[in-house]
Amino acid sequence: MKHMLAASAGEVVACLIRVPSEVVKQRAQVSASTRTFQIFSNILYEEGIQGLYRGYKSTVLREALWSWRQDHVVDSWQSAVCGAFAGGFAAAVTTPLDVAKTRITLAKAGSSTADGNVLSVLHGVWRSQGLAGLFAGVFPRMAAISLGGFIFLGAYDRTHSLLLEVGRKSP
C-alpha cells in the first residue's frame, strides 16, 4: 500500500510538468500552421496559467491508476509479457479517462468542457456517442502501450538482473 501511495504521489507531481506539455502538444497537433511557442503564449494570454493545466485532474486520475501495481519475482521474458498484458489492460480500462482528458485539453476556452469536469465530459460523450465514444481509439492505444510495457518492463527487469549479478561479483 505504501508503494502504491508513493507512486500515486509521484504521478501527481509528474503531471505538474506533463499536463502543460500535453496541452501544448495536442493543440499543436490540431493546428499545424502555428508554432509551439506561439501556442504556449496564446494559452497563457487567453486562459492564464489554468489553461496549461486543463485536464490536470483527469490526467492525474488516469496516471495514478497506472501506478497501482505490485512486483513479483519472475524472469525477464515473463516480466516483458506481463508488462504487455498489464499495459494493454490498463490502456483499455483508462481509455475513457484519456478520451475525457483529450476533450478537455482541446476544448475551446470558456466552454463547459474546458472547465475540466471529468464526469460531465464522460457523461456528455456517453450521451452523444455511447460506449464507442468512451472507448474511441482503444485498440491503437492498447497496442502501443502493450508494446511499451513489453519493451520497458522486460528491459528494466533484465538490466536489474544484470546489475545485481555485477554487484555480487564486485568486492
CSV table of N, CA and C in Angstrom, one decimal:
chain,number,residue,atom,x,y,z
A,1,MET,N,0.8,-1.2,0.0
A,1,MET,CA,0.0,0.0,0.0
A,1,MET,C,0.9,1.3,0.0
A,2,LYS,N,2.0,1.2,0.8
A,2,LYS,CA,2.9,2.4,0.8
A,2,LYS,C,3.4,2.7,-0.6
A,3,HIS,N,3.8,1.6,-1.3
A,3,HIS,CA,4.4,1.8,-2.6
A,3,HIS,C,3.4,2.4,-3.6
A,4,MET,N,2.1,1.9,-3.5
A,4,MET,CA,1.1,2.4,-4.4
A,4,MET,C,0.8,3.9,-4.1
A,5,LEU,N,0.8,4.3,-2.8
A,5,LEU,CA,0.5,5.7,-2.5
A,5,LEU,C,1.7,6.6,-2.9
A,6,ALA,N,2.9,6.1,-2.7
A,6,ALA,CA,4.1,6.8,-3.1
A,6,ALA,C,4.1,7.0,-4.7
A,7,ALA,N,3.8,5.9,-5.4
A,7,ALA,CA,3.8,6.0,-6.8
A,7,ALA,C,2.7,7.0,-7.3
A,8,SER,N,1.5,7.0,-6.6
A,8,SER,CA,0.5,7.9,-7.0
A,8,SER,C,0.9,9.4,-6.7
A,9,ALA,N,1.5,9.6,-5.6
A,9,ALA,CA,2.0,10.9,-5.2
A,9,ALA,C,3.0,11.4,-6.3
A,10,GLY,N,3.9,10.5,-6.7
A,10,GLY,CA,4.8,10.8,-7.8
A,10,GLY,C,4.2,11.2,-9.0
A,11,GLU,N,3.1,10.5,-9.4
A,11,GLU,CA,2.3,10.9,-10.6
A,11,GLU,C,1.7,12.3,-10.5
A,12,VAL,N,1.2,12.6,-9.3
A,12,VAL,CA,0.6,13.9,-9.1
A,12,VAL,C,1.6,15.0,-9.4
A,13,VAL,N,2.8,14.8,-8.9
A,13,VAL,CA,3.9,15.8,-9.1
A,13,VAL,C,4.4,15.8,-10.6
A,14,ALA,N,4.5,14.6,-11.1
A,14,ALA,CA,5.0,14.5,-12.5
A,14,ALA,C,4.0,15.2,-13.5
A,15,CYS,N,2.7,15.1,-13.2
A,15,CYS,CA,1.7,15.7,-14.0
A,15,CYS,C,1.8,17.2,-14.0
A,16,LEU,N,2.4,17.8,-13.0
A,16,LEU,CA,2.6,19.3,-13.0
A,16,LEU,C,3.4,19.7,-14.2
A,17,ILE,N,4.3,18.8,-14.7
A,17,ILE,CA,5.1,19.1,-15.9
A,17,ILE,C,4.4,18.5,-17.1
A,18,ARG,N,3.9,17.3,-17.0
A,18,ARG,CA,3.4,16.5,-18.1
A,18,ARG,C,2.1,17.2,-18.7
A,19,VAL,N,1.2,17.7,-17.9
A,19,VAL,CA,0.0,18.2,-18.4
A,19,VAL,C,0.2,19.5,-19.3
A,20,PRO,N,0.9,20.5,-18.8
A,20,PRO,CA,1.1,21.6,-19.7
A,20,PRO,C,1.8,21.2,-21.1
A,21,SER,N,2.7,20.3,-21.0
A,21,SER,CA,3.3,19.9,-22.3
A,21,SER,C,2.3,19.1,-23.2
A,22,GLU,N,1.4,18.4,-22.6
A,22,GLU,CA,0.4,17.7,-23.3
A,22,GLU,C,-0.6,18.6,-23.9
A,23,VAL,N,-1.0,19.7,-23.2
A,23,VAL,CA,-1.9,20.7,-23.7
A,23,VAL,C,-1.3,21.4,-24.9
A,24,VAL,N,-0.1,21.8,-24.8
A,24,VAL,CA,0.6,22.5,-25.9
A,24,VAL,C,0.7,21.5,-27.1
A,25,LYS,N,1.2,20.3,-26.8
A,25,LYS,CA,1.4,19.3,-27.9
A,25,LYS,C,0.1,19.0,-28.6
A,26,GLN,N,-1.0,18.8,-27.9
A,26,GLN,CA,-2.3,18.5,-28.5
A,26,GLN,C,-2.8,19.6,-29.3
A,27,ARG,N,-2.7,20.8,-28.9
A,27,ARG,CA,-3.1,22.0,-29.6
A,27,ARG,C,-2.2,22.2,-30.9
A,28,ALA,N,-1.0,21.9,-30.8
A,28,ALA,CA,-0.1,21.9,-31.9
A,28,ALA,C,-0.5,20.9,-33.0
A,29,GLN,N,-0.9,19.7,-32.5
A,29,GLN,CA,-1.3,18.7,-33.4
A,29,GLN,C,-2.5,19.0,-34.3
A,30,VAL,N,-3.4,19.8,-33.7
A,30,VAL,CA,-4.7,20.2,-34.4
A,30,VAL,C,-4.5,21.5,-35.2
A,31,SER,N,-3.5,22.2,-35.0
A,31,SER,CA,-3.2,23.5,-35.7
A,31,SER,C,-1.8,23.5,-36.2
A,32,ALA,N,-1.5,22.7,-37.2
A,32,ALA,CA,-0.1,22.5,-37.7
A,32,ALA,C,0.6,23.8,-38.2
A,33,SER,N,-0.2,24.8,-38.5
A,33,SER,CA,0.4,26.0,-39.0
A,33,SER,C,1.0,26.9,-37.9
A,34,THR,N,0.6,26.7,-36.7
A,34,THR,CA,1.1,27.5,-35.6
A,34,THR,C,2.3,26.9,-34.9
A,35,ARG,N,3.2,27.8,-34.5
A,35,ARG,CA,4.4,27.4,-33.8
A,35,ARG,C,4.1,27.1,-32.4
A,36,THR,N,4.9,26.2,-31.8
A,36,THR,CA,4.7,25.7,-30.4
A,36,THR,C,4.8,26.8,-29.4
A,37,PHE,N,5.8,27.7,-29.5
A,37,PHE,CA,5.9,28.8,-28.6
A,37,PHE,C,4.7,29.8,-28.7
A,38,GLN,N,4.2,29.9,-29.9
A,38,GLN,CA,3.0,30.8,-30.1
A,38,GLN,C,1.8,30.2,-29.4
A,39,ILE,N,1.7,28.9,-29.6
A,39,ILE,CA,0.5,28.2,-28.9
A,39,ILE,C,0.6,28.4,-27.4
A,40,PHE,N,1.8,28.2,-26.9
A,40,PHE,CA,2.1,28.3,-25.4
A,40,PHE,C,1.7,29.8,-25.0
A,41,SER,N,2.2,30.7,-25.7
A,41,SER,CA,1.9,32.2,-25.4
A,41,SER,C,0.4,32.5,-25.5
A,42,ASN,N,-0.2,31.9,-26.5
A,42,ASN,CA,-1.7,32.2,-26.6
A,42,ASN,C,-2.5,31.6,-25.5
A,43,ILE,N,-2.1,30.4,-25.0
A,43,ILE,CA,-2.8,29.8,-23.9
A,43,ILE,C,-2.6,30.7,-22.7
A,44,LEU,N,-1.4,31.1,-22.4
A,44,LEU,CA,-1.2,32.0,-21.2
A,44,LEU,C,-2.0,33.3,-21.3
A,45,TYR,N,-2.0,33.9,-22.5
A,45,TYR,CA,-2.6,35.2,-22.7
A,45,TYR,C,-4.1,35.1,-22.6
A,46,GLU,N,-4.7,34.0,-23.3
A,46,GLU,CA,-6.2,33.9,-23.3
A,46,GLU,C,-6.8,33.2,-22.1
A,47,GLU,N,-6.0,32.3,-21.5
A,47,GLU,CA,-6.6,31.5,-20.4
A,47,GLU,C,-5.9,31.6,-19.1
A,48,GLY,N,-4.7,32.1,-19.1
A,48,GLY,CA,-3.9,32.2,-17.9
A,48,GLY,C,-3.3,30.9,-17.7
A,49,ILE,N,-2.6,30.8,-16.5
A,49,ILE,CA,-1.9,29.5,-16.2
A,49,ILE,C,-2.8,28.3,-16.1
A,50,GLN,N,-4.1,28.6,-15.7
A,50,GLN,CA,-5.0,27.4,-15.6
A,50,GLN,C,-5.3,26.8,-17.0
A,51,GLY,N,-5.1,27.5,-18.0
A,51,GLY,CA,-5.2,27.0,-19.4
A,51,GLY,C,-4.2,25.9,-19.6
A,52,LEU,N,-3.0,26.0,-19.1
A,52,LEU,CA,-2.0,25.0,-19.3
A,52,LEU,C,-2.3,23.7,-18.5
A,53,TYR,N,-3.1,23.9,-17.4
A,53,TYR,CA,-3.4,22.7,-16.6
A,53,TYR,C,-4.9,22.2,-16.8
A,54,ARG,N,-5.4,22.5,-18.0
A,54,ARG,CA,-6.7,22.0,-18.3
A,54,ARG,C,-6.6,20.5,-18.5
A,55,GLY,N,-7.4,19.7,-17.8
A,55,GLY,CA,-7.3,18.3,-17.9
A,55,GLY,C,-6.4,17.7,-16.9
A,56,TYR,N,-5.9,18.5,-15.9
A,56,TYR,CA,-5.0,18.0,-14.9
A,56,TYR,C,-5.6,16.9,-14.0
A,57,LYS,N,-6.8,17.2,-13.6
A,57,LYS,CA,-7.5,16.2,-12.7
A,57,LYS,C,-7.7,14.8,-13.4
A,58,SER,N,-8.1,14.9,-14.7
A,58,SER,CA,-8.4,13.6,-15.4
A,58,SER,C,-7.1,12.9,-15.7
A,59,THR,N,-6.0,13.7,-16.0
A,59,THR,CA,-4.7,13.1,-16.2
A,59,THR,C,-4.2,12.4,-15.0
A,60,VAL,N,-4.2,13.1,-13.8
A,60,VAL,CA,-3.8,12.5,-12.6
A,60,VAL,C,-4.5,11.3,-12.2
A,61,LEU,N,-5.8,11.3,-12.4
A,61,LEU,CA,-6.6,10.1,-12.1
A,61,LEU,C,-6.2,8.9,-13.0
A,62,ARG,N,-6.0,9.2,-14.3
A,62,ARG,CA,-5.6,8.2,-15.2
A,62,ARG,C,-4.2,7.6,-14.9
A,63,GLU,N,-3.3,8.5,-14.6
A,63,GLU,CA,-1.9,8.1,-14.4
A,63,GLU,C,-1.8,7.4,-13.0
A,64,ALA,N,-2.5,7.9,-12.0
A,64,ALA,CA,-2.4,7.2,-10.7
A,64,ALA,C,-2.9,5.8,-10.8
A,65,LEU,N,-3.9,5.5,-11.6
A,65,LEU,CA,-4.3,4.1,-11.7
A,65,LEU,C,-3.2,3.2,-12.3
A,66,TRP,N,-2.3,3.8,-13.2
A,66,TRP,CA,-1.2,3.1,-13.8
A,66,TRP,C,-0.2,2.7,-12.7
A,67,SER,N,-0.1,3.5,-11.7
A,67,SER,CA,1.0,3.2,-10.7
A,67,SER,C,0.6,2.2,-9.6
A,68,TRP,N,-0.6,1.7,-9.7
A,68,TRP,CA,-1.0,0.7,-8.7
A,68,TRP,C,-0.8,-0.7,-9.1
A,69,ARG,N,0.5,-1.1,-9.0
A,69,ARG,CA,0.8,-2.5,-9.4
A,69,ARG,C,1.8,-3.0,-8.4
A,70,GLN,N,1.9,-4.3,-8.3
A,70,GLN,CA,2.9,-4.9,-7.3
A,70,GLN,C,3.9,-5.7,-8.1
A,71,ASP,N,5.1,-5.8,-7.5
A,71,ASP,CA,6.1,-6.6,-8.1
A,71,ASP,C,6.2,-8.0,-7.6
A,72,HIS,N,6.5,-9.0,-8.5
A,72,HIS,CA,6.8,-10.4,-8.2
A,72,HIS,C,8.0,-10.8,-8.9
A,73,VAL,N,8.7,-11.8,-8.3
A,73,VAL,CA,10.0,-12.3,-8.9
A,73,VAL,C,9.7,-13.2,-10.0
A,74,VAL,N,10.1,-12.8,-11.2
A,74,VAL,CA,9.9,-13.6,-12.4
A,74,VAL,C,11.1,-13.4,-13.4
A,75,ASP,N,11.2,-14.2,-14.4
A,75,ASP,CA,12.3,-14.0,-15.4
A,75,ASP,C,12.0,-12.7,-16.2
A,76,SER,N,13.0,-12.3,-16.9
A,76,SER,CA,12.9,-11.1,-17.7
A,76,SER,C,11.9,-11.2,-18.8
A,77,TRP,N,11.8,-12.3,-19.5
A,77,TRP,CA,10.8,-12.5,-20.6
A,77,TRP,C,9.4,-12.5,-20.0
A,78,GLN,N,9.3,-13.1,-18.8
A,78,GLN,CA,8.0,-13.1,-18.1
A,78,GLN,C,7.6,-11.7,-17.7
A,79,SER,N,8.5,-10.9,-17.3
A,79,SER,CA,8.3,-9.5,-17.0
A,79,SER,C,7.8,-8.8,-18.2
A,80,ALA,N,8.4,-9.1,-19.3
A,80,ALA,CA,8.1,-8.4,-20.6
A,80,ALA,C,6.6,-8.8,-21.0
A,81,VAL,N,6.3,-10.0,-20.9
A,81,VAL,CA,4.9,-10.5,-21.3
A,81,VAL,C,3.9,-9.9,-20.3
A,82,CYS,N,4.2,-9.9,-19.0
A,82,CYS,CA,3.3,-9.3,-18.0
A,82,CYS,C,3.2,-7.8,-18.3
A,83,GLY,N,4.3,-7.2,-18.6
A,83,GLY,CA,4.2,-5.8,-18.9
A,83,GLY,C,3.3,-5.5,-20.1
A,84,ALA,N,3.4,-6.3,-21.1
A,84,ALA,CA,2.5,-6.2,-22.3
A,84,ALA,C,1.0,-6.4,-21.9
A,85,PHE,N,0.7,-7.4,-21.1
A,85,PHE,CA,-0.7,-7.7,-20.7
A,85,PHE,C,-1.2,-6.6,-19.8
A,86,ALA,N,-0.4,-6.2,-18.8
A,86,ALA,CA,-0.8,-5.2,-17.9
A,86,ALA,C,-0.9,-3.8,-18.6
A,87,GLY,N,0.0,-3.5,-19.5
A,87,GLY,CA,-0.2,-2.3,-20.2
A,87,GLY,C,-1.4,-2.2,-21.1
A,88,GLY,N,-1.7,-3.3,-21.8
A,88,GLY,CA,-2.9,-3.4,-22.6
A,88,GLY,C,-4.2,-3.3,-21.8
A,89,PHE,N,-4.2,-4.0,-20.7
A,89,PHE,CA,-5.4,-4.0,-19.8
A,89,PHE,C,-5.6,-2.6,-19.2
A,90,ALA,N,-4.5,-2.0,-18.7
A,90,ALA,CA,-4.6,-0.6,-18.1
A,90,ALA,C,-5.0,0.4,-19.2
A,91,ALA,N,-4.4,0.2,-20.4
A,91,ALA,CA,-4.8,1.1,-21.5
A,91,ALA,C,-6.3,1.0,-21.8
A,92,ALA,N,-6.8,-0.2,-21.9
A,92,ALA,CA,-8.2,-0.3,-22.1
A,92,ALA,C,-9.1,0.3,-21.0
A,93,VAL,N,-8.8,0.0,-19.8
A,93,VAL,CA,-9.6,0.4,-18.7
A,93,VAL,C,-9.5,2.0,-18.5
A,94,THR,N,-8.4,2.6,-18.8
A,94,THR,CA,-8.3,4.0,-18.7
A,94,THR,C,-8.6,4.8,-19.9
A,95,THR,N,-9.0,4.2,-21.0
A,95,THR,CA,-9.3,4.9,-22.2
A,95,THR,C,-10.4,5.9,-22.1
A,96,PRO,N,-11.5,5.7,-21.3
A,96,PRO,CA,-12.5,6.7,-21.2
A,96,PRO,C,-11.9,8.0,-20.5
A,97,LEU,N,-10.9,7.8,-19.6
A,97,LEU,CA,-10.3,8.9,-18.9
A,97,LEU,C,-9.4,9.7,-19.9
A,98,ASP,N,-8.8,8.9,-20.8
A,98,ASP,CA,-7.9,9.5,-21.8
A,98,ASP,C,-8.8,10.3,-22.8
A,99,VAL,N,-10.0,9.8,-23.2
A,99,VAL,CA,-10.9,10.5,-24.0
A,99,VAL,C,-11.3,11.8,-23.4
A,100,ALA,N,-11.7,11.7,-22.1
A,100,ALA,CA,-12.1,12.9,-21.4
A,100,ALA,C,-10.9,13.9,-21.3
A,101,LYS,N,-9.7,13.5,-21.0
A,101,LYS,CA,-8.6,14.4,-21.0
A,101,LYS,C,-8.4,15.1,-22.3
A,102,THR,N,-8.4,14.3,-23.4
A,102,THR,CA,-8.2,14.9,-24.7
A,102,THR,C,-9.3,15.9,-25.0
A,103,ARG,N,-10.5,15.6,-24.7
A,103,ARG,CA,-11.6,16.6,-25.0
A,103,ARG,C,-11.5,17.8,-24.2
A,104,ILE,N,-11.1,17.7,-22.9
A,104,ILE,CA,-10.9,18.8,-22.0
A,104,ILE,C,-9.7,19.7,-22.5
A,105,THR,N,-8.6,19.1,-22.9
A,105,THR,CA,-7.4,19.9,-23.3
A,105,THR,C,-7.6,20.5,-24.7
A,106,LEU,N,-8.5,20.0,-25.5
A,106,LEU,CA,-8.7,20.5,-26.8
A,106,LEU,C,-10.0,21.4,-26.9
A,107,ALA,N,-10.7,21.5,-25.8
A,107,ALA,CA,-11.9,22.3,-25.8
A,107,ALA,C,-11.7,23.8,-26.0
A,108,LYS,N,-12.6,24.5,-26.6
A,108,LYS,CA,-12.5,25.9,-26.8
A,108,LYS,C,-12.6,26.6,-25.4
A,109,ALA,N,-11.7,27.6,-25.2
A,109,ALA,CA,-11.6,28.3,-24.0
A,109,ALA,C,-13.0,28.9,-23.6
A,110,GLY,N,-13.4,28.7,-22.4
A,110,GLY,CA,-14.7,29.3,-22.0
A,110,GLY,C,-15.9,28.3,-22.1
A,111,SER,N,-15.7,27.2,-22.8
A,111,SER,CA,-16.7,26.2,-23.0
A,111,SER,C,-16.9,25.4,-21.7
A,112,SER,N,-18.0,24.7,-21.6
A,112,SER,CA,-18.3,23.9,-20.4
A,112,SER,C,-17.3,22.8,-20.3
A,113,THR,N,-16.9,22.3,-21.5
A,113,THR,CA,-15.9,21.2,-21.5
A,113,THR,C,-14.5,21.7,-20.9
A,114,ALA,N,-14.2,22.9,-21.3
A,114,ALA,CA,-12.9,23.4,-20.8
A,114,ALA,C,-12.8,23.6,-19.3
A,115,ASP,N,-13.9,23.6,-18.6
A,115,ASP,CA,-13.9,23.7,-17.2
A,115,ASP,C,-13.2,22.5,-16.5
A,116,GLY,N,-13.1,21.4,-17.2
A,116,GLY,CA,-12.4,20.3,-16.7
A,116,GLY,C,-13.1,19.3,-15.8
A,117,ASN,N,-14.5,19.4,-15.8
A,117,ASN,CA,-15.2,18.4,-15.1
A,117,ASN,C,-15.3,17.1,-15.8
A,118,VAL,N,-14.5,16.1,-15.3
A,118,VAL,CA,-14.3,14.8,-15.9
A,118,VAL,C,-15.6,14.1,-16.1
A,119,LEU,N,-16.3,14.0,-15.0
A,119,LEU,CA,-17.6,13.2,-15.0
A,119,LEU,C,-18.6,13.9,-16.0
A,120,SER,N,-18.6,15.2,-16.1
A,120,SER,CA,-19.5,15.8,-17.0
A,120,SER,C,-19.1,15.5,-18.4
A,121,VAL,N,-17.8,15.5,-18.7
A,121,VAL,CA,-17.3,15.2,-20.1
A,121,VAL,C,-17.7,13.8,-20.4
A,122,LEU,N,-17.4,12.9,-19.5
A,122,LEU,CA,-17.7,11.5,-19.7
A,122,LEU,C,-19.2,11.2,-20.0
A,123,HIS,N,-20.0,11.9,-19.2
A,123,HIS,CA,-21.5,11.8,-19.4
A,123,HIS,C,-21.9,12.3,-20.7
A,124,GLY,N,-21.3,13.5,-21.2
A,124,GLY,CA,-21.6,14.0,-22.5
A,124,GLY,C,-21.2,13.1,-23.6
A,125,VAL,N,-20.0,12.5,-23.5
A,125,VAL,CA,-19.6,11.5,-24.5
A,125,VAL,C,-20.5,10.3,-24.5
A,126,TRP,N,-20.9,9.8,-23.4
A,126,TRP,CA,-21.8,8.7,-23.3
A,126,TRP,C,-23.2,9.0,-23.9
A,127,ARG,N,-23.7,10.2,-23.7
A,127,ARG,CA,-25.0,10.6,-24.3
A,127,ARG,C,-24.9,10.7,-25.8
A,128,SER,N,-23.8,11.3,-26.3
A,128,SER,CA,-23.8,11.6,-27.7
A,128,SER,C,-23.2,10.4,-28.5
A,129,GLN,N,-22.3,9.6,-28.0
A,129,GLN,CA,-21.7,8.6,-28.8
A,129,GLN,C,-21.7,7.2,-28.1
A,130,GLY,N,-22.2,7.1,-26.9
A,130,GLY,CA,-22.3,5.8,-26.3
A,130,GLY,C,-21.0,5.2,-25.9
A,131,LEU,N,-21.0,3.9,-25.7
A,131,LEU,CA,-19.8,3.2,-25.3
A,131,LEU,C,-18.7,3.3,-26.4
A,132,ALA,N,-19.0,3.4,-27.6
A,132,ALA,CA,-18.0,3.5,-28.7
A,132,ALA,C,-17.2,4.9,-28.5
A,133,GLY,N,-17.9,5.9,-28.1
A,133,GLY,CA,-17.3,7.2,-27.9
A,133,GLY,C,-16.3,7.2,-26.7
A,134,LEU,N,-16.8,6.5,-25.6
A,134,LEU,CA,-15.9,6.4,-24.4
A,134,LEU,C,-14.7,5.6,-24.7
A,135,PHE,N,-14.7,4.7,-25.6
A,135,PHE,CA,-13.6,3.8,-25.9
A,135,PHE,C,-13.0,4.1,-27.3
A,136,ALA,N,-13.2,5.3,-27.8
A,136,ALA,CA,-12.6,5.7,-29.0
A,136,ALA,C,-11.1,5.6,-29.0
A,137,GLY,N,-10.5,4.9,-30.0
A,137,GLY,CA,-9.0,4.7,-30.0
A,137,GLY,C,-8.5,3.7,-29.1
A,138,VAL,N,-9.3,2.8,-28.5
A,138,VAL,CA,-8.8,1.9,-27.6
A,138,VAL,C,-7.8,0.9,-28.1
A,139,PHE,N,-8.0,0.4,-29.4
A,139,PHE,CA,-7.1,-0.6,-29.9
A,139,PHE,C,-5.7,-0.1,-30.2
A,140,PRO,N,-5.6,1.0,-30.9
A,140,PRO,CA,-4.3,1.6,-31.1
A,140,PRO,C,-3.6,1.9,-29.8
A,141,ARG,N,-4.4,2.4,-28.8
A,141,ARG,CA,-3.8,2.7,-27.5
A,141,ARG,C,-3.3,1.5,-26.8
A,142,MET,N,-4.1,0.4,-26.9
A,142,MET,CA,-3.7,-0.8,-26.2
A,142,MET,C,-2.4,-1.4,-26.9
A,143,ALA,N,-2.4,-1.3,-28.2
A,143,ALA,CA,-1.2,-1.9,-29.0
A,143,ALA,C,0.0,-1.1,-28.6
A,144,ALA,N,-0.1,0.2,-28.6
A,144,ALA,CA,1.1,1.0,-28.3
A,144,ALA,C,1.6,0.8,-26.9
A,145,ILE,N,0.7,0.8,-26.0
A,145,ILE,CA,1.1,0.7,-24.5
A,145,ILE,C,1.5,-0.7,-24.2
A,146,SER,N,0.9,-1.7,-24.8
A,146,SER,CA,1.3,-3.1,-24.6
A,146,SER,C,2.8,-3.3,-25.1
A,147,LEU,N,3.1,-2.7,-26.3
A,147,LEU,CA,4.4,-2.8,-26.8
A,147,LEU,C,5.4,-2.1,-25.9
A,148,GLY,N,5.0,-0.9,-25.4
A,148,GLY,CA,5.9,-0.2,-24.5
A,148,GLY,C,6.1,-1.0,-23.2
A,149,GLY,N,5.0,-1.6,-22.7
A,149,GLY,CA,5.1,-2.4,-21.4
A,149,GLY,C,6.0,-3.6,-21.6
A,150,PHE,N,5.9,-4.2,-22.8
A,150,PHE,CA,6.8,-5.4,-23.1
A,150,PHE,C,8.2,-5.0,-23.1
A,151,ILE,N,8.5,-3.9,-23.9
A,151,ILE,CA,9.9,-3.5,-24.0
A,151,ILE,C,10.5,-2.9,-22.7
A,152,PHE,N,9.7,-2.0,-22.1
A,152,PHE,CA,10.3,-1.3,-20.9
A,152,PHE,C,10.4,-2.2,-19.7
A,153,LEU,N,9.3,-3.0,-19.4
A,153,LEU,CA,9.4,-3.9,-18.3
A,153,LEU,C,10.4,-5.0,-18.5
A,154,GLY,N,10.4,-5.5,-19.7
A,154,GLY,CA,11.4,-6.6,-20.0
A,154,GLY,C,12.9,-6.1,-19.9
A,155,ALA,N,13.1,-4.9,-20.5
A,155,ALA,CA,14.4,-4.3,-20.4
A,155,ALA,C,14.8,-3.9,-19.0
A,156,TYR,N,13.9,-3.4,-18.3
A,156,TYR,CA,14.1,-3.0,-16.9
A,156,TYR,C,14.5,-4.2,-16.1
A,157,ASP,N,13.7,-5.3,-16.2
A,157,ASP,CA,14.0,-6.5,-15.4
A,157,ASP,C,15.3,-7.1,-15.8
A,158,ARG,N,15.6,-7.1,-17.0
A,158,ARG,CA,16.9,-7.7,-17.5
A,158,ARG,C,18.1,-6.8,-17.0
A,159,THR,N,18.0,-5.5,-17.1
A,159,THR,CA,19.0,-4.6,-16.6
A,159,THR,C,19.2,-4.8,-15.1
A,160,HIS,N,18.1,-4.9,-14.4
A,160,HIS,CA,18.1,-5.1,-12.9
A,160,HIS,C,18.9,-6.3,-12.6
A,161,SER,N,18.6,-7.4,-13.3
A,161,SER,CA,19.2,-8.7,-13.0
A,161,SER,C,20.7,-8.6,-13.3
A,162,LEU,N,21.1,-8.0,-14.4
A,162,LEU,CA,22.5,-7.9,-14.8
A,162,LEU,C,23.2,-7.0,-13.7
A,163,LEU,N,22.6,-6.0,-13.3
A,163,LEU,CA,23.3,-5.1,-12.3
A,163,LEU,C,23.4,-5.9,-10.9
A,164,LEU,N,22.5,-6.7,-10.6
A,164,LEU,CA,22.6,-7.5,-9.4
A,164,LEU,C,23.7,-8.5,-9.5
A,165,GLU,N,23.9,-9.1,-10.7
A,165,GLU,CA,25.0,-10.0,-10.9
A,165,GLU,C,26.3,-9.3,-10.8
A,166,VAL,N,26.4,-8.1,-11.4
A,166,VAL,CA,27.7,-7.4,-11.4
A,166,VAL,C,28.0,-7.0,-9.9
A,167,GLY,N,27.0,-6.6,-9.2
A,167,GLY,CA,27.2,-6.2,-7.8
A,167,GLY,C,27.6,-7.4,-6.9
A,168,ARG,N,27.2,-8.6,-7.2
A,168,ARG,CA,27.6,-9.8,-6.5
A,168,ARG,C,29.1,-10.1,-6.8
A,169,LYS,N,29.5,-9.9,-8.0
A,169,LYS,CA,30.9,-10.2,-8.4
A,169,LYS,C,31.9,-9.2,-8.0
A,170,SER,N,31.5,-7.9,-7.8
A,170,SER,CA,32.4,-6.8,-7.3
A,170,SER,C,32.5,-6.9,-5.8
A,171,PRO,N,33.8,-6.6,-5.4
A,171,PRO,CA,34.0,-6.6,-3.9
A,171,PRO,C,33.4,-5.4,-3.2
